[in-house]
Short mmCIF file of C-alpha atoms and ligand atoms in Angstrom, two decimals:
data_model
loop_
_atom_site.label_atom_id
_atom_site.label_comp_id
_atom_site.label_asym_id
_atom_site.label_seq_id
_atom_site.Cartn_x
_atom_site.Cartn_y
_atom_site.Cartn_z
CA MET K 2 15.78 -4.12 -19.47
CA THR K 3 16.55 -0.52 -20.17
CA ASN K 4 15.51 2.57 -18.31
CA THR K 5 15.52 3.28 -14.62
CA ILE K 6 13.32 1.42 -12.19
CA ILE K 7 12.06 3.16 -9.08
CA LEU K 8 10.75 0.97 -6.28
CA ILE K 9 8.14 2.53 -4.03
CA GLY K 10 6.16 1.16 -1.09
CA PHE K 11 5.70 1.33 2.67
CA MET K 12 8.58 0.80 5.11
CA GLY K 13 9.46 -2.86 5.27
CA ALA K 14 7.88 -3.69 1.90
CA GLY K 15 11.27 -5.01 0.73
CA LYS K 16 12.34 -2.14 -1.54
CA THR K 17 16.01 -2.26 -0.59
CA THR K 18 16.43 -6.05 -0.60
CA VAL K 19 14.56 -6.42 -3.85
CA GLY K 20 16.33 -3.46 -5.41
CA GLN K 21 19.77 -4.79 -4.56
CA GLN K 22 18.99 -8.23 -5.98
CA LEU K 23 17.26 -6.84 -9.04
CA ALA K 24 20.20 -4.59 -9.86
CA LYS K 25 22.62 -7.50 -9.43
CA GLU K 26 20.54 -9.79 -11.62
CA THR K 27 20.10 -7.23 -14.37
CA LYS K 28 23.65 -5.81 -14.06
CA GLN K 29 22.54 -2.31 -13.28
CA GLN K 30 23.60 0.25 -10.74
CA PHE K 31 21.68 0.21 -7.48
CA LEU K 32 20.93 3.25 -5.38
CA ASP K 33 19.02 3.28 -2.12
CA LEU K 34 17.75 6.84 -1.51
CA ASP K 35 17.91 6.45 2.29
CA ASP K 36 21.59 5.53 1.95
CA GLU K 37 22.12 8.41 -0.41
CA PHE K 38 20.49 10.68 2.15
CA VAL K 39 22.97 9.54 4.74
CA LYS K 40 25.89 10.12 2.32
CA GLU K 41 24.56 13.54 1.43
CA THR K 42 24.01 14.75 4.98
CA GLY K 43 26.72 12.80 6.76
CA THR K 44 24.23 11.79 9.43
CA SER K 45 21.83 8.91 10.00
CA ILE K 46 18.14 9.44 9.16
CA LYS K 47 17.36 8.73 12.79
CA SER K 48 19.55 11.54 14.15
CA PHE K 49 18.68 13.91 11.31
CA MET K 50 14.98 13.54 12.12
CA ALA K 51 15.64 13.86 15.86
CA ASP K 52 17.61 17.16 15.28
CA ASN K 53 15.67 18.73 12.45
CA GLY K 54 12.24 17.09 12.37
CA GLU K 55 10.38 15.24 9.61
CA LYS K 56 9.65 18.34 7.53
CA ALA K 57 13.33 19.13 7.06
CA PHE K 58 13.93 15.51 6.31
CA ARG K 59 11.35 15.64 3.52
CA THR K 60 12.89 18.76 2.01
CA MET K 61 16.31 17.14 1.90
CA GLU K 62 14.82 13.91 0.59
CA THR K 63 13.46 15.83 -2.41
CA LYS K 64 16.92 17.18 -3.17
CA VAL K 65 18.47 13.75 -2.97
CA LEU K 66 15.71 12.28 -5.17
CA GLU K 67 16.13 14.95 -7.84
CA ASP K 68 19.86 14.59 -7.87
CA ARG K 69 20.04 10.81 -7.92
CA LEU K 70 17.47 10.52 -10.62
CA GLN K 71 20.13 11.79 -12.98
CA ASN K 72 21.52 8.23 -12.75
CA SER K 73 20.06 5.22 -14.40
CA GLY K 74 19.61 1.80 -12.78
CA VAL K 75 17.47 0.55 -9.91
CA ILE K 76 16.50 3.07 -7.29
CA SER K 77 14.74 2.17 -4.04
CA THR K 78 13.02 5.04 -2.20
CA GLY K 79 12.02 5.81 1.37
CA GLY K 80 8.46 4.85 2.26
CA GLY K 81 7.37 8.44 2.71
CA ILE K 82 8.63 9.75 -0.59
CA VAL K 83 5.10 9.82 -2.00
CA GLU K 84 3.78 12.13 0.71
CA SER K 85 5.22 15.20 -1.00
CA ASP K 86 3.46 16.54 -4.14
CA ILE K 87 6.82 17.67 -5.49
CA ASN K 88 8.33 14.23 -5.15
CA ARG K 89 5.38 12.61 -6.86
CA GLU K 90 5.69 15.09 -9.69
CA ILE K 91 9.43 14.52 -10.06
CA ILE K 92 8.89 10.74 -10.21
CA ALA K 93 5.96 10.98 -12.59
CA LYS K 94 7.85 13.25 -14.93
CA SER K 95 10.94 11.04 -15.01
CA ASP K 96 11.03 8.30 -17.61
CA ALA K 97 11.65 5.66 -14.95
CA THR K 98 9.35 2.67 -14.59
CA VAL K 99 7.74 2.94 -11.14
CA ILE K 100 7.00 -0.31 -9.30
CA PHE K 101 4.95 -0.42 -6.13
CA LEU K 102 5.96 -3.24 -3.80
CA GLN K 103 2.80 -3.81 -1.83
CA ALA K 104 2.66 -5.61 1.50
CA ASP K 105 -0.04 -5.85 4.14
CA LEU K 106 0.30 -3.55 7.12
CA ALA K 107 0.38 -6.56 9.45
CA THR K 108 3.25 -8.12 7.44
CA VAL K 109 5.17 -4.84 7.54
CA ILE K 110 4.72 -4.46 11.25
CA SER K 111 5.88 -8.00 11.98
CA ARG K 112 8.90 -7.57 9.63
CA LEU K 113 9.96 -4.39 11.41
CA ALA K 114 9.15 -5.42 14.95
CA THR K 115 12.78 -5.29 16.04
CA ASP K 116 13.89 -2.35 13.90
CA THR K 117 15.47 0.49 15.85
CA GLU K 118 16.75 2.58 12.93
CA ARG K 119 13.44 3.72 11.47
CA PRO K 120 12.49 6.76 13.54
CA LEU K 121 8.89 7.00 12.38
CA LEU K 122 8.21 3.48 13.40
CA ARG K 123 9.30 4.31 16.94
CA GLN K 124 7.58 7.68 17.10
CA LEU K 125 4.18 6.90 15.67
CA SER K 126 1.36 5.26 17.58
CA MET K 127 -0.39 2.33 15.89
CA LYS K 128 -3.26 4.67 14.93
CA GLN K 129 -0.82 7.14 13.39
CA LEU K 130 0.94 4.41 11.53
CA MET K 131 -2.40 3.17 10.17
CA ASP K 132 -3.24 6.72 9.12
CA ARG K 133 0.03 7.02 7.27
CA TRP K 134 -0.72 3.71 5.59
CA ALA K 135 -4.16 4.85 4.53
CA LEU K 136 -2.72 8.13 3.23
CA ARG K 137 0.08 6.52 1.27
CA GLU K 138 -1.50 3.40 -0.24
CA PRO K 139 -3.55 5.24 -2.86
CA LEU K 140 -0.58 7.49 -3.63
CA TYR K 141 1.72 4.53 -4.28
CA SER K 142 -0.97 2.93 -6.45
CA SER K 143 -1.57 6.01 -8.52
CA LEU K 144 2.10 6.71 -9.09
CA ALA K 145 3.01 3.13 -10.00
CA ASP K 146 3.24 1.74 -13.51
CA SER K 147 2.95 -1.72 -11.95
CA THR K 148 2.17 -3.16 -8.52
CA ILE K 149 3.67 -6.34 -7.13
CA GLN K 150 2.19 -8.10 -4.16
CA THR K 151 5.02 -9.09 -1.79
CA ASN K 152 3.29 -10.86 1.13
CA GLY K 153 4.71 -14.24 1.76
CA LYS K 154 7.08 -14.00 -1.28
CA ARG K 155 10.83 -14.43 -1.14
CA PRO K 156 12.83 -11.52 -2.61
CA GLU K 157 14.05 -13.76 -5.49
CA LYS K 158 10.44 -14.39 -6.52
CA ILE K 159 9.66 -10.70 -6.46
CA VAL K 160 12.77 -9.95 -8.52
CA GLN K 161 11.65 -12.49 -11.15
CA GLU K 162 8.18 -10.87 -11.23
CA VAL K 163 9.83 -7.47 -11.86
CA ILE K 164 12.01 -8.90 -14.61
CA LYS K 165 8.96 -10.53 -16.23
CA LEU K 166 7.24 -7.14 -16.34
CA PHE K 167 9.83 -6.21 -18.95
CA SER K 168 9.64 -9.40 -20.97
CA PRO K 169 7.28 -10.00 -23.88
CA ASP K 170 4.71 -11.93 -21.83
CA ASN K 171 4.53 -9.11 -19.32
CA ALA K 172 0.91 -8.23 -19.98
CA LEU K 173 -0.40 -11.34 -18.19
CA VAL K 174 2.08 -11.02 -15.32
CA SER K 175 1.18 -7.42 -14.82
CA LEU K 176 -2.56 -8.06 -14.99
CA ARG K 177 -2.27 -10.91 -12.52
CA SER K 178 -0.31 -8.74 -10.20
CA GLU K 179 -2.98 -6.09 -10.46
CA ILE K 180 -5.75 -8.57 -9.73
CA ASP K 181 -3.84 -9.99 -6.74
CA SER K 182 -3.48 -6.48 -5.48
CA LEU K 183 -7.21 -5.81 -5.89
CA ASP K 184 -8.06 -9.00 -4.02
CA HIS K 185 -5.85 -7.90 -1.13
CA GLN K 186 -7.54 -4.54 -1.03
CA ILE K 187 -10.97 -6.16 -1.00
CA VAL K 188 -10.04 -8.42 1.90
CA ASN K 189 -8.56 -5.48 3.76
CA LEU K 190 -11.76 -3.54 3.24
CA ILE K 191 -13.87 -6.42 4.50
CA SER K 192 -11.66 -6.61 7.57
CA GLU K 193 -12.12 -2.84 8.10
CA ARG K 194 -15.86 -3.27 7.64
CA LEU K 195 -15.92 -5.94 10.35
CA THR K 196 -14.20 -3.55 12.73
CA VAL K 197 -17.01 -1.08 12.13
CA VAL K 198 -19.55 -3.90 12.58
CA LYS K 199 -18.04 -4.52 16.02
CA GLU K 200 -18.52 -0.85 16.90
CA ILE K 201 -22.11 -0.94 15.66
CA ALA K 202 -22.75 -4.04 17.77
CA ASP K 203 -21.52 -2.20 20.83
CA VAL K 204 -23.85 0.72 20.19
CA LYS K 205 -26.78 -1.63 19.59
CA LYS K 206 -25.99 -3.44 22.79
CA ASP K 207 -26.03 -0.15 24.68
CA THR K 208 -29.25 1.11 23.14
CA GLY K 209 -31.12 -2.20 23.14
CA LEU K 210 -31.54 -2.30 19.35
CA SER K 211 -31.96 -5.70 17.67
CA VAL K 212 -29.02 -7.19 15.73
CA VAL K 213 -30.62 -7.06 12.28
CA GLN K 214 -32.57 -4.11 10.87
CA HIS K 215 -34.03 -5.62 7.66
CA GLY K 216 -35.38 -2.32 6.35
CA ARG K 217 -31.94 -0.74 6.43
CA MET K 218 -30.33 -3.61 4.57
CA ASP K 219 -33.00 -3.65 1.84
CA GLN K 220 -32.50 0.09 1.40
CA MET K 221 -28.74 -0.38 1.03
CA ARG K 222 -29.25 -3.06 -1.52
CA SER K 223 -31.49 -0.94 -3.69
CA GLU K 224 -29.23 2.08 -3.41
CA LEU K 225 -26.31 -0.01 -4.65
CA LYS K 226 -28.34 -1.35 -7.52
CA LYS K 227 -29.32 2.15 -8.50
CA GLU K 228 -25.76 3.39 -8.30
CA PHE K 229 -24.37 0.59 -10.48
CA ARG K 230 -27.32 0.54 -12.89
CA ASP K 231 -25.14 1.60 -15.85
CA ASP K 232 -22.11 -0.54 -14.95
CA GLU K 233 -22.19 -3.52 -17.22
CA ASN K 234 -19.87 -5.48 -14.91
CA VAL K 235 -22.13 -5.21 -11.94
CA SER K 236 -25.50 -6.92 -12.27
CA ASP K 237 -28.32 -6.79 -9.66
CA ARG K 238 -27.61 -10.45 -9.01
CA LEU K 239 -23.96 -9.70 -8.23
CA ILE K 240 -24.96 -6.96 -5.83
CA ASP K 241 -27.35 -9.37 -4.12
CA GLU K 242 -24.59 -11.93 -3.73
CA ILE K 243 -22.09 -9.36 -2.41
CA VAL K 244 -24.58 -7.89 0.03
CA ASP K 245 -25.64 -11.38 1.16
CA LEU K 246 -22.03 -12.26 1.82
CA LEU K 247 -21.26 -9.03 3.64
CA THR K 248 -24.36 -9.03 5.76
CA SER K 249 -24.26 -12.71 6.69
CA THR K 250 -20.62 -12.32 7.74
CA SER K 251 -21.43 -9.28 9.86
CA ILE K 252 -24.59 -10.72 11.34
CA ASN K 253 -22.62 -13.78 12.52
CA HIS K 254 -20.09 -11.41 13.94
CA GLU K 255 -22.66 -9.34 15.79
CA ASN K 256 -24.51 -12.41 17.00
CA LYS K 257 -21.34 -13.73 18.51
CA MET K 258 -20.86 -10.45 20.26
CA PHE K 259 -24.38 -10.46 21.64
CA GLY K 260 -23.70 -13.93 22.90
C1 S3P V 600 10.25 6.66 6.03
C2 S3P V 600 10.80 5.44 5.58
C3 S3P V 600 12.23 5.18 5.61
C4 S3P V 600 13.03 6.44 5.68
C5 S3P V 600 12.55 7.38 6.76
C6 S3P V 600 11.08 7.74 6.61
C7 S3P V 600 8.77 6.81 5.93
O1 S3P V 600 12.55 4.43 4.47
O2 S3P V 600 12.99 7.16 4.42
O3 S3P V 600 12.77 6.75 7.98
O4 S3P V 600 8.29 7.97 6.06
O5 S3P V 600 8.06 5.83 5.75
P1 S3P V 600 12.06 2.86 4.30
O6 S3P V 600 10.79 2.85 3.59
O7 S3P V 600 13.16 2.32 3.44
O8 S3P V 600 12.03 2.29 5.64
#
């Protein structure tokens, strides 16, 4: 394993733990940018943010990133590093391999439930945290050379997956990791869809509309078929199957709500 590895991902995704173990295993230097920030400023992130605010933290974070990237080895980053265009540019321009450690929001929240050192976790409401999540997830994905799903995995397993990315059979490992990540995103989207379904059911309840509007569903189906007409992966039959699955799930959901 040669060049620098940068680990990115949301708070609590395991960047520091995995980074430490990975560096040990591969006999490389390990740097945690949050720790480097503390060394650089002589103050904890919590009190730095309390005194100077998040914007000042981000500016300083960029300086630390730029400086520490002069080193090689394993570098774990703070969860918000991707929010700044400059940081993303610095990381993308470096010749480091960027690995996104992806975990579900629910997993992250439960892992950090008792954390008192992460200021943002304390300051943000659940809605704000979810907004941050939604903002960052696509940024992590687009910056990463590889994504590793970390839910329910022990750090040792994740470390082995990272190491495998650099071994000759890495193509399969990397593709599998990518497909796992897509599956997670699909299930997350379905869950989000069901939340909207609940809201629709409430409106229907209030306005006396019936649960199913067949015309609307047929229209949706044909719009999708039109949109994916030229996509050889997506046949009309597949769209029918997906729409059947989505609508039957939501109709069951709505019916339950109507009682
Ligand atoms: C932050 C995450 C923290 C730390 C700071 C801000 C964020 O790092 O950089 O509290 O914006 O998500 P971890 O991802 O290591 O918790």
